[in-house]
Short mmCIF file of C-alpha atoms in Angstrom, two decimals:
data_model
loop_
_atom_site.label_atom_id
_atom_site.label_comp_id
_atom_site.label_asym_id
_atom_site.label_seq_id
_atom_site.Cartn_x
_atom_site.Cartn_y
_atom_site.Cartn_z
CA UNK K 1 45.77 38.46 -12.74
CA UNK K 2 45.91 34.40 -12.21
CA UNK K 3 42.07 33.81 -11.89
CA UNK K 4 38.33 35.94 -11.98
CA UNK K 5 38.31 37.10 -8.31
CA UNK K 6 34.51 37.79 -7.07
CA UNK K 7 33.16 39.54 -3.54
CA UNK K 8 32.67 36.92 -1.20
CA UNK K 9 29.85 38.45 1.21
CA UNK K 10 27.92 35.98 1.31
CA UNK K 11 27.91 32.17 0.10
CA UNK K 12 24.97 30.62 -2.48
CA UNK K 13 24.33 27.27 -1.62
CA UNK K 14 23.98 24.97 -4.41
CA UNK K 15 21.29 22.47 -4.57
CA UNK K 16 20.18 20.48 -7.80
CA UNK K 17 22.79 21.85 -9.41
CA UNK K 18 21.62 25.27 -8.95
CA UNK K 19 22.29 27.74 -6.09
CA UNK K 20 19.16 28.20 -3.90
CA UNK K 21 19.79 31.52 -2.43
CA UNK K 22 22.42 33.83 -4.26
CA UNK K 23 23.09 37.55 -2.92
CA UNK K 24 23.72 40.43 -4.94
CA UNK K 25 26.42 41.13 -2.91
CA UNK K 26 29.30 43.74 -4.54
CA UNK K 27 30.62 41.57 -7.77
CA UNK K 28 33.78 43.80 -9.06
CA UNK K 29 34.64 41.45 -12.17
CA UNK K 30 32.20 40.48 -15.43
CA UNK K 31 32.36 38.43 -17.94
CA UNK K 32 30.95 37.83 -21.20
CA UNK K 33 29.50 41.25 -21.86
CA UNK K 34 26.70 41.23 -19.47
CA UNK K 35 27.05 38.39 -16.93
CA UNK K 36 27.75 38.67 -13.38
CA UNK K 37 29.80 36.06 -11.59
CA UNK K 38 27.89 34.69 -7.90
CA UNK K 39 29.98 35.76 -5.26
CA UNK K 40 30.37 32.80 -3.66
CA UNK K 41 32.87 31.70 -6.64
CA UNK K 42 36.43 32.21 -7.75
CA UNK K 43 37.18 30.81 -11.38
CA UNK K 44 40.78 30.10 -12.47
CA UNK K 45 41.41 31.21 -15.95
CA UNK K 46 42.70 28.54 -17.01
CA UNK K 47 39.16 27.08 -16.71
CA UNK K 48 38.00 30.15 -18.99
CA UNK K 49 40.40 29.17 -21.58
CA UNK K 50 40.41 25.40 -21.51
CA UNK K 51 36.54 24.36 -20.95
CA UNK K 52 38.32 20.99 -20.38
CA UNK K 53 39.70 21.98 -17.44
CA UNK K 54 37.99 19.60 -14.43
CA UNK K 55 36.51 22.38 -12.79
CA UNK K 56 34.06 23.05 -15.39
CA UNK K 57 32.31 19.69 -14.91
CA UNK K 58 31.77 20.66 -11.07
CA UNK K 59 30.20 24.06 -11.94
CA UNK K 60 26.34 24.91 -12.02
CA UNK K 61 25.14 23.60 -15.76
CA UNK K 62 24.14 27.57 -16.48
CA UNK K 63 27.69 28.61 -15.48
CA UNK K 64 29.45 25.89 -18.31
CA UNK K 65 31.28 27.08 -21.43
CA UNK K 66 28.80 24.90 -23.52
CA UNK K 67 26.14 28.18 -23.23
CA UNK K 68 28.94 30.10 -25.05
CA UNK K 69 29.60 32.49 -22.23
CA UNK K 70 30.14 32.01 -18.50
CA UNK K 71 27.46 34.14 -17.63
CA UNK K 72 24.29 34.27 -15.95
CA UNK K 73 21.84 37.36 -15.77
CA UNK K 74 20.70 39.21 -12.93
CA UNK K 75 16.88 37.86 -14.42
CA UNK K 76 17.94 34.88 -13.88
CA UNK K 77 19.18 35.04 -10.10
CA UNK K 78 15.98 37.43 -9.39
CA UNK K 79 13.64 34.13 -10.64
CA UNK K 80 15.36 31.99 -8.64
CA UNK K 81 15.58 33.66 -5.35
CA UNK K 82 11.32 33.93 -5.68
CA UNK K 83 11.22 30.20 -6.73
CA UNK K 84 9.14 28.00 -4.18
CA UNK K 85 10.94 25.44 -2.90
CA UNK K 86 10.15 21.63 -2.03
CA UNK K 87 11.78 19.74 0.17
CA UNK K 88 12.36 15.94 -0.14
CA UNK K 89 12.83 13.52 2.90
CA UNK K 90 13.72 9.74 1.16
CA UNK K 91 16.21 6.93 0.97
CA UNK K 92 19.47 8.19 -0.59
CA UNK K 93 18.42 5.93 -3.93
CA UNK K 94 15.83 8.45 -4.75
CA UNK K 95 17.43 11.56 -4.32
CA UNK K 96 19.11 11.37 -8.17
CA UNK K 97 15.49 10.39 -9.89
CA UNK K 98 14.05 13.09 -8.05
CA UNK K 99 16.97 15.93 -9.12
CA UNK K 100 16.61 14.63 -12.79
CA UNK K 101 12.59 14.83 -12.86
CA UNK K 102 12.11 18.29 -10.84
CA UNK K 103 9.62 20.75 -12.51
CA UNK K 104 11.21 23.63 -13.90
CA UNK K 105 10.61 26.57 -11.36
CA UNK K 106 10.66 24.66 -8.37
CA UNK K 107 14.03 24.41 -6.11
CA UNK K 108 14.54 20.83 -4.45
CA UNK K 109 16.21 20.74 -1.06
CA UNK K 110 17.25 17.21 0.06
CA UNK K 111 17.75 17.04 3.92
CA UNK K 112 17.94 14.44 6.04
CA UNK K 113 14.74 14.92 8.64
CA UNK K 114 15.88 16.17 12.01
CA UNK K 115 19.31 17.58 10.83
CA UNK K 116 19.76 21.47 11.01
CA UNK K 117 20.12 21.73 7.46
CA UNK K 118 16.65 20.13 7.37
CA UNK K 119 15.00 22.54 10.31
CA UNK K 120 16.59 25.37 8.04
CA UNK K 121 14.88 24.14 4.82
CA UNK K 122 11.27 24.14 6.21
CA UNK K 123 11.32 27.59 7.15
CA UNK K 124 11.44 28.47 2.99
CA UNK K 125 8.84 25.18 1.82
CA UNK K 126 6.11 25.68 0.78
CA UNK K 127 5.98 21.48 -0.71
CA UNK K 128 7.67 18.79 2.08
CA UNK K 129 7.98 15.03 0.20
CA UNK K 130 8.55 12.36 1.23
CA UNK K 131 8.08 9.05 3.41
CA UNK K 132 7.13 11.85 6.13
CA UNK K 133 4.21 10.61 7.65
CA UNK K 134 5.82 10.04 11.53
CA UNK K 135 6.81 14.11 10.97
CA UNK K 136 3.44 15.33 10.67
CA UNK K 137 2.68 16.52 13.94
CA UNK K 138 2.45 20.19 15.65
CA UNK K 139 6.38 21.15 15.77
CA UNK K 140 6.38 20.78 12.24
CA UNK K 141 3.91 23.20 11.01
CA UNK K 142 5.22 25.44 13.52
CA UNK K 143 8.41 25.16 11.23
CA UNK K 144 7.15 25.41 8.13
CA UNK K 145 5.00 28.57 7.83
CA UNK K 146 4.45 28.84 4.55
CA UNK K 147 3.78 25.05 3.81
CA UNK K 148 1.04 24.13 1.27
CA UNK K 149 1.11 20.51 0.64
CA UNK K 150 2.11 17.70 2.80
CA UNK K 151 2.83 14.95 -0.55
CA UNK K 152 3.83 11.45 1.20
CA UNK K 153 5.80 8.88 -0.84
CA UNK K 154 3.98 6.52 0.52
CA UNK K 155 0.41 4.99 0.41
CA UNK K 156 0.01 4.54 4.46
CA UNK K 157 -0.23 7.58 6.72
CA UNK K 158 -1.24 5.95 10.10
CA UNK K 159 2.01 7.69 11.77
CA UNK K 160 0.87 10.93 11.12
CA UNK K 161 -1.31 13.36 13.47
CA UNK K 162 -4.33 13.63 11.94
CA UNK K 163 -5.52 15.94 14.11
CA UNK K 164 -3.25 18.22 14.32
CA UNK K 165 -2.89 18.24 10.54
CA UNK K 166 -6.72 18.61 10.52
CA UNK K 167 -6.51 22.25 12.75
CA UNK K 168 -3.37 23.10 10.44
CA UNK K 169 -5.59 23.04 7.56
CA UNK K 170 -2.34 21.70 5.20
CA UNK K 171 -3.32 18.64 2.99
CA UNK K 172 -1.49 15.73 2.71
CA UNK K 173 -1.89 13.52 -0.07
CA UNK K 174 -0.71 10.38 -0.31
CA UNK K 175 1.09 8.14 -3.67
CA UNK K 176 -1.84 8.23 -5.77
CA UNK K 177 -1.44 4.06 -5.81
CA UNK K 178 1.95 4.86 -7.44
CA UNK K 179 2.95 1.51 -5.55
CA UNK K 180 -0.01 -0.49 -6.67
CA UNK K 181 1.16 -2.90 -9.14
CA UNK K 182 4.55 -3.51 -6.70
CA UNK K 183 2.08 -4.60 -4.17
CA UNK K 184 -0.13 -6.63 -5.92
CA UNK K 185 2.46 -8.43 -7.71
CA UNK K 186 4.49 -9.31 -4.09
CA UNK K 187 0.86 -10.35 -2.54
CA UNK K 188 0.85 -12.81 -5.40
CA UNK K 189 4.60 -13.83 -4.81
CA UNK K 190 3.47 -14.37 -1.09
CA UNK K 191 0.43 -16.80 -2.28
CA UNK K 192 2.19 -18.75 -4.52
CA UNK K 193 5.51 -19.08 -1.83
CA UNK K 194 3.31 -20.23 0.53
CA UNK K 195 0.94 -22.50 -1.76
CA UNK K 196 4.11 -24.02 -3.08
CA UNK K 197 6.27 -24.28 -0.34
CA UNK K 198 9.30 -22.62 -2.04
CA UNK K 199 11.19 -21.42 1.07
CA UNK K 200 11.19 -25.57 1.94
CA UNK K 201 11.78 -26.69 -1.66
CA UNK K 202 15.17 -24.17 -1.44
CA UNK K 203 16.02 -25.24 1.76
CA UNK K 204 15.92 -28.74 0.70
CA UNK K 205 17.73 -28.54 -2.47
CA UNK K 206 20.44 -25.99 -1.36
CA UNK K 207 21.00 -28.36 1.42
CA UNK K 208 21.96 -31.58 -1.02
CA UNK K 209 18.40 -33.56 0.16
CA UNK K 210 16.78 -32.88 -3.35
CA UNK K 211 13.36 -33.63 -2.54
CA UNK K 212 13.83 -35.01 1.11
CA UNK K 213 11.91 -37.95 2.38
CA UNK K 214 8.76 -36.85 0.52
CA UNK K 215 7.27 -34.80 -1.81
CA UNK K 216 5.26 -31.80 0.03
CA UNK K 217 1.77 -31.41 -0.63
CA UNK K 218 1.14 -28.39 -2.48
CA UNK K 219 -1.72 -26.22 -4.11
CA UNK K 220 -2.12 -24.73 -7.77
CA UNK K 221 -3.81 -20.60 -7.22
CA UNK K 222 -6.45 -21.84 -10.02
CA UNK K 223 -10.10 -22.34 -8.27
CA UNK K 224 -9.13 -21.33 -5.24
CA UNK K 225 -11.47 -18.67 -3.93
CA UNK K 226 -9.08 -15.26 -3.16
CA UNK K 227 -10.68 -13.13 -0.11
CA UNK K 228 -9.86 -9.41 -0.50
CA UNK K 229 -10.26 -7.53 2.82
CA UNK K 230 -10.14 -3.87 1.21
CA UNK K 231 -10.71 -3.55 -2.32
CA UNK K 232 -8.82 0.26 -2.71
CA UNK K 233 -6.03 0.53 -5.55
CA UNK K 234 -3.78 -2.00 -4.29
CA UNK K 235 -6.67 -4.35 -3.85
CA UNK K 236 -8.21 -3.83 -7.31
CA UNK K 237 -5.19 -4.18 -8.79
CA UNK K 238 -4.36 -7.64 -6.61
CA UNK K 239 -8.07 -8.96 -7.74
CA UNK K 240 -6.97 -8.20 -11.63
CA UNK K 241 -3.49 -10.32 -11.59
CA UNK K 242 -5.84 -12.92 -9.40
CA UNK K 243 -8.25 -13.64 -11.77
CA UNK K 244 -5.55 -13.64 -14.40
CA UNK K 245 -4.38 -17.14 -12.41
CA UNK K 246 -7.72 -18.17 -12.35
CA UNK K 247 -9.24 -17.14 -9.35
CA UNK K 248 -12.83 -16.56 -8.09
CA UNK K 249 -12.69 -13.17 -6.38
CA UNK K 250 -14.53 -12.26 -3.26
CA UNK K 251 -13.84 -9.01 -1.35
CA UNK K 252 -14.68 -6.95 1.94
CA UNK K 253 -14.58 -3.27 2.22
CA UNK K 254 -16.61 -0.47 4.12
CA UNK K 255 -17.90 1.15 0.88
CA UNK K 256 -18.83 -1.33 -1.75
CA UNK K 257 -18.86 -1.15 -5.17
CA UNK K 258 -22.09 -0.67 -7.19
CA UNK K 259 -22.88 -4.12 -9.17
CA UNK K 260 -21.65 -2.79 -12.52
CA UNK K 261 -18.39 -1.79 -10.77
CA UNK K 262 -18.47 -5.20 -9.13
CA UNK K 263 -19.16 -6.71 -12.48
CA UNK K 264 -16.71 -5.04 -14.46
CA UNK K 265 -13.92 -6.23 -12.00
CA UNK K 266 -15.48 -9.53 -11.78
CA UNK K 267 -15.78 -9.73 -7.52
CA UNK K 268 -18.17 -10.28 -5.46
CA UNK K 269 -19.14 -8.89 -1.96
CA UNK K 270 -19.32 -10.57 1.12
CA UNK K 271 -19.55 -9.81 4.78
CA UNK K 272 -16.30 -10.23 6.39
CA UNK K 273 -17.02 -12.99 8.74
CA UNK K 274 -18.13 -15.14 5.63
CA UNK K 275 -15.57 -13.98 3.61
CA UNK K 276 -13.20 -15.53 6.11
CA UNK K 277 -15.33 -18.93 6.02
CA UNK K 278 -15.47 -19.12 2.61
CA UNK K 279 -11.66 -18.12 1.46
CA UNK K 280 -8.68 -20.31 0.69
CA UNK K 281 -6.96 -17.20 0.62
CA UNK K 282 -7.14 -14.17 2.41
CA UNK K 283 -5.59 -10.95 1.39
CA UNK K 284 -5.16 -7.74 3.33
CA UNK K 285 -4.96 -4.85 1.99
CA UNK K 286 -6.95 -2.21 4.60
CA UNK K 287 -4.97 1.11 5.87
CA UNK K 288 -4.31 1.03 9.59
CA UNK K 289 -6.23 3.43 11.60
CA UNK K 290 -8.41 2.46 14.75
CA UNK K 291 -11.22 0.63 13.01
CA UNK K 292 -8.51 -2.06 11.53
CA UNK K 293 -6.01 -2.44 14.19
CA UNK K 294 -6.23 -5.91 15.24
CA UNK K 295 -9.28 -6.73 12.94
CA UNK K 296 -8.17 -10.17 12.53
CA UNK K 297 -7.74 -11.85 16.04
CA UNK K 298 -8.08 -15.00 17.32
CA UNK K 299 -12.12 -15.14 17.19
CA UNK K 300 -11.92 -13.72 12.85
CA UNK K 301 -8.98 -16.58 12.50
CA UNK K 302 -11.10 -19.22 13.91
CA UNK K 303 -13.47 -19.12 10.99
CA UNK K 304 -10.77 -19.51 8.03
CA UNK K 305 -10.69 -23.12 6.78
CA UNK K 306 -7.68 -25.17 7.96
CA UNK K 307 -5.87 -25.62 4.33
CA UNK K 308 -6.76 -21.66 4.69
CA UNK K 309 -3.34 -18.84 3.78
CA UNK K 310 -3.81 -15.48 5.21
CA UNK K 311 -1.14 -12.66 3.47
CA UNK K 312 -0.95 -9.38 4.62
CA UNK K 313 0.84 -6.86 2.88
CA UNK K 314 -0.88 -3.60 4.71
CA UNK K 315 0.06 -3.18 8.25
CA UNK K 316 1.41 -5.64 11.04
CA UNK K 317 -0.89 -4.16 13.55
CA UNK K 318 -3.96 -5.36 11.52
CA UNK K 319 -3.67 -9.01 12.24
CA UNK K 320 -3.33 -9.95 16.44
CA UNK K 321 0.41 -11.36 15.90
CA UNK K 322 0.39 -13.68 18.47
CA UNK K 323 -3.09 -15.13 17.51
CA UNK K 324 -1.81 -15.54 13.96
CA UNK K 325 1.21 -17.83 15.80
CA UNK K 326 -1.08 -19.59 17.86
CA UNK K 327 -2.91 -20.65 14.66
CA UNK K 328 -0.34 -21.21 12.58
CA UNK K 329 1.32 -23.03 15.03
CA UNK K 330 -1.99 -25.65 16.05
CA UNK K 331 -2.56 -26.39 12.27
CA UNK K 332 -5.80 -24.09 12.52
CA UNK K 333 -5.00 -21.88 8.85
CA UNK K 334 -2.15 -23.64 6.56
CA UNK K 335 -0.09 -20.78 5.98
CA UNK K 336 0.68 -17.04 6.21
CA UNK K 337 2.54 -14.48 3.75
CA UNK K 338 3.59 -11.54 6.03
CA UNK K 339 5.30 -8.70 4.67
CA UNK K 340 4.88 -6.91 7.87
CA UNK K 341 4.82 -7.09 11.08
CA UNK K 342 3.59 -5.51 14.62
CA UNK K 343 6.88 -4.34 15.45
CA UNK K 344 9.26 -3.36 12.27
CA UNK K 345 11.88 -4.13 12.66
CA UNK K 346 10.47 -7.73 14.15
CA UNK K 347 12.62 -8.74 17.45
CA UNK K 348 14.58 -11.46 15.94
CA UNK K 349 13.35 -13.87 18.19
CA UNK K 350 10.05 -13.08 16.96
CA UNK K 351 8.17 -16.85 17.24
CA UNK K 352 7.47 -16.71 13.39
CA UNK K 353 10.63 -16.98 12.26
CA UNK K 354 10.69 -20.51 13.16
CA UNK K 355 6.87 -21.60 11.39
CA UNK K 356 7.76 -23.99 8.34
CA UNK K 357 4.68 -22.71 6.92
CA UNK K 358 5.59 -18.81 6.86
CA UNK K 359 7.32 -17.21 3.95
CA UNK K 360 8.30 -13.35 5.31
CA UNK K 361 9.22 -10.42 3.81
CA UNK K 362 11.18 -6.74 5.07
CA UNK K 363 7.71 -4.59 4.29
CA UNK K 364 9.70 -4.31 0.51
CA UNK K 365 6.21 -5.08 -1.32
CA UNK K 366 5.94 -1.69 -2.36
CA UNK K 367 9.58 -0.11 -3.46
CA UNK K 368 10.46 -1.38 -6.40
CA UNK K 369 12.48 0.55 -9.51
CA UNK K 370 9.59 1.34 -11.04
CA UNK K 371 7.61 2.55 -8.44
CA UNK K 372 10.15 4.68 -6.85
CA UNK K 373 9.84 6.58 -10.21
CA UNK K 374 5.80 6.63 -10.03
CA UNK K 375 5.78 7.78 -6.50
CA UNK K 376 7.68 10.83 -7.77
CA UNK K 377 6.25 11.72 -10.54
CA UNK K 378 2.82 11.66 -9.13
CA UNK K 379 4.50 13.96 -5.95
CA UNK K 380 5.53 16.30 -8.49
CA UNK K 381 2.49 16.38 -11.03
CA UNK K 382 0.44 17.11 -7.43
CA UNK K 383 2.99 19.97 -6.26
CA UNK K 384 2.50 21.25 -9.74
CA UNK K 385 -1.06 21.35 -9.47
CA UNK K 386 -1.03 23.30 -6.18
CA UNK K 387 1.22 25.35 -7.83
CA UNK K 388 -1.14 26.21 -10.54
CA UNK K 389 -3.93 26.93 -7.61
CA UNK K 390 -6.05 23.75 -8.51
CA UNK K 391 -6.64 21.21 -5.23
CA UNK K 392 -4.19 18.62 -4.85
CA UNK K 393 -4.83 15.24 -6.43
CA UNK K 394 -5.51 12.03 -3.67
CA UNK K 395 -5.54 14.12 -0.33
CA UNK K 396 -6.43 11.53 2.38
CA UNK K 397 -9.97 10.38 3.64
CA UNK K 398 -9.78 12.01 6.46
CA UNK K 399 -8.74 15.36 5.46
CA UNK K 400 -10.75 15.14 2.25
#
């Protein structure tokens, strides 16, 4: 007999490296002295007798001749038939960090949101993660039965339907501020872009003109009063790195912070129409939900100074876009850091693409290497929790 032959009733799909659903089925053959082969496989023997032999790399890691025997119990199939699964919706460069740090007793399906495979998937989850906020709505839960915890990827959740979540009575959590640092960090890079006028100073150079006609005017960060508008994670963490260059922090938010708190991080409160008066800088950093759409229009950019930078690394929706052109545009602020933008992706004949005095970025403040690994981790630690019947970490405000 050439190879191991095995009943093929049914097919085990493999996912992580592991089948998610395998059928008893009829196995004829064993081997090892009390392993069963899945059905869904047919082993040459020459891969039995040379582990070298290619086929082994491709097989399940339980199912390699490194364990000694090509075997796998029937305990082990029954554990992971009852395991709960989670299923992950994210960019394809996540998919391998997220394989490699999966809890033990947890099966990972990675689907691509929409796809059958995916519509398949949800009717097992009982954990969807993911950058899935636009998917929270009523078809969804009407999919997923048996769905504990909606886990975003992501800090923002303004595309979801809170309602509907709300009635559902599923909670969704969001990163945790896994993305916090990556943020504050490119809010900085916007201020000091802008401040410096490094897109012109690379234009100039690349372009053989050295330092052109003149040498721009430009401003050092030190003394220059920061304005936070919403002192959360991101915007603590962006008033630390600020005051690191020297900065006097001031900051609006709906709930402020007690005067020790306030102390400790070394900011000070102020009303939002004089925190726009009294800024050089002003930093966004609000979620976008009714309250903050367009809370910087025409009338709140009037009051910045004129050598004034607004950077807003939340939502495009919270700043009146063409306001923010019409201002730029008379000389009314100096500058603006946007990392994103009313519409994403902007029309490319979007007017601010041809401002001097705008530096822009692709809404890629918050994915960095690092953070990609954070966001996971904390979407796993919080499945595990729910797991464990304790309430999910960072649930949001709304559903809290």
């Amino acid at each position: 007999m050439s190879s191991v032959a095995v009943a093929a009733s049914t097919t085990a799909k493999v996912r992580n490296g592991r089948p998610s659903k395998v059928s008893s089925g009829n196995s004829r053959s064993r081997v090892g002295e009390s392993g069963i082969l899945p059905s869904s496989l047919i082993v040459p023997r020459c891969a039995i007798v040379d582990p070298s032999f290619p086929l082994n790399a491709t097989l399940p890691r339980w199912f390699r001749t490194e364990a000694g025997l090509w075997s796998r119990s029937r305990s082990d199939t029954i554990e992971e038939a009852m395991n709960p699964k989670i299923v992950l919706v994210a960019p394809s460069d996540a998919h391998e960090p997220a394989r490699t740090m999966l809890p033990s007793g947890f099966d990972l399906l990675i689907e691509a949101a929409g796809s059958p495979a995916y519509a398949a998937a949800l009717r097992e989850a009982e954990y969807l993660v993911g950058f899935v906020d636009m998917l929270v709505k009523e078809s969804l839960y009407q999919a997923a039965p048996r769905l504990r915890l909606i886990q975003l990827l992501s800090a923002g959740y303004d595309r979801a339907d809170i309602a509907t979540a709300r009635r559902a009575g599923v909670p969704i959590a969001n990163n945790g501020g896994a993305n916090a640092v990556a943020v504050a960090e490119h809010a900085l890079l916007l201020m000091l872009a802008v401040s410096r006028r490094l897109i012109w100073q690379h234009a100039s150079v690349s372009a053989g003109r050295w330092r052109g006609n003149a040498t721009p005017r430009v401003h050092e960060l030190r003394s220059r009063t920061l304005g936070i508008v919403g002192l959360g994670t991101i915007g603590k963490k962006t008033a630390r790195l600020a005051a690191a260059f020297g900065m006097p922090v001031q900051y609006y938010d709906i709930a402020r912070l007690s005067e020790d708190a306030e102390d400790a991080l070394g900011v000070r409160f102020r009303l939002l129409r004089e925190l726009l008066r009294t800024s050089d800088i002003v930093s966004l950093h609000v979620p976008l939900n009714p309250s903050t759409q367009g809370m910087l229009g025409a009338a709140e950019l009037a009051l910045m100074k004129p050598d004034a930078i607004l950077v807003n690394t939340s939502r495009g929706p919270v700043v009146d876009e063409p306001a923010l052109h019409r201002a730029l545009s008379a000389g009314a602020i100096a500058g603006a850091g946007l990392d994103v933008f009313a519409e994403e992706p902007p029309p490319v004949d979007n007017p601010l693409f041809k401002l001097d005095n705008v530096v822009l970025s692709a809404h890629l403040a918050g994915p960095t290497f690092e953070s990609n690994i954070a966001r996971l981790r904390n979407a796993f630690d919080n499945v595990q929790r729910v797991a464990r019947g304790e309430p999910p970490l960072w649930v949001i405000p709304e559903l809290g």
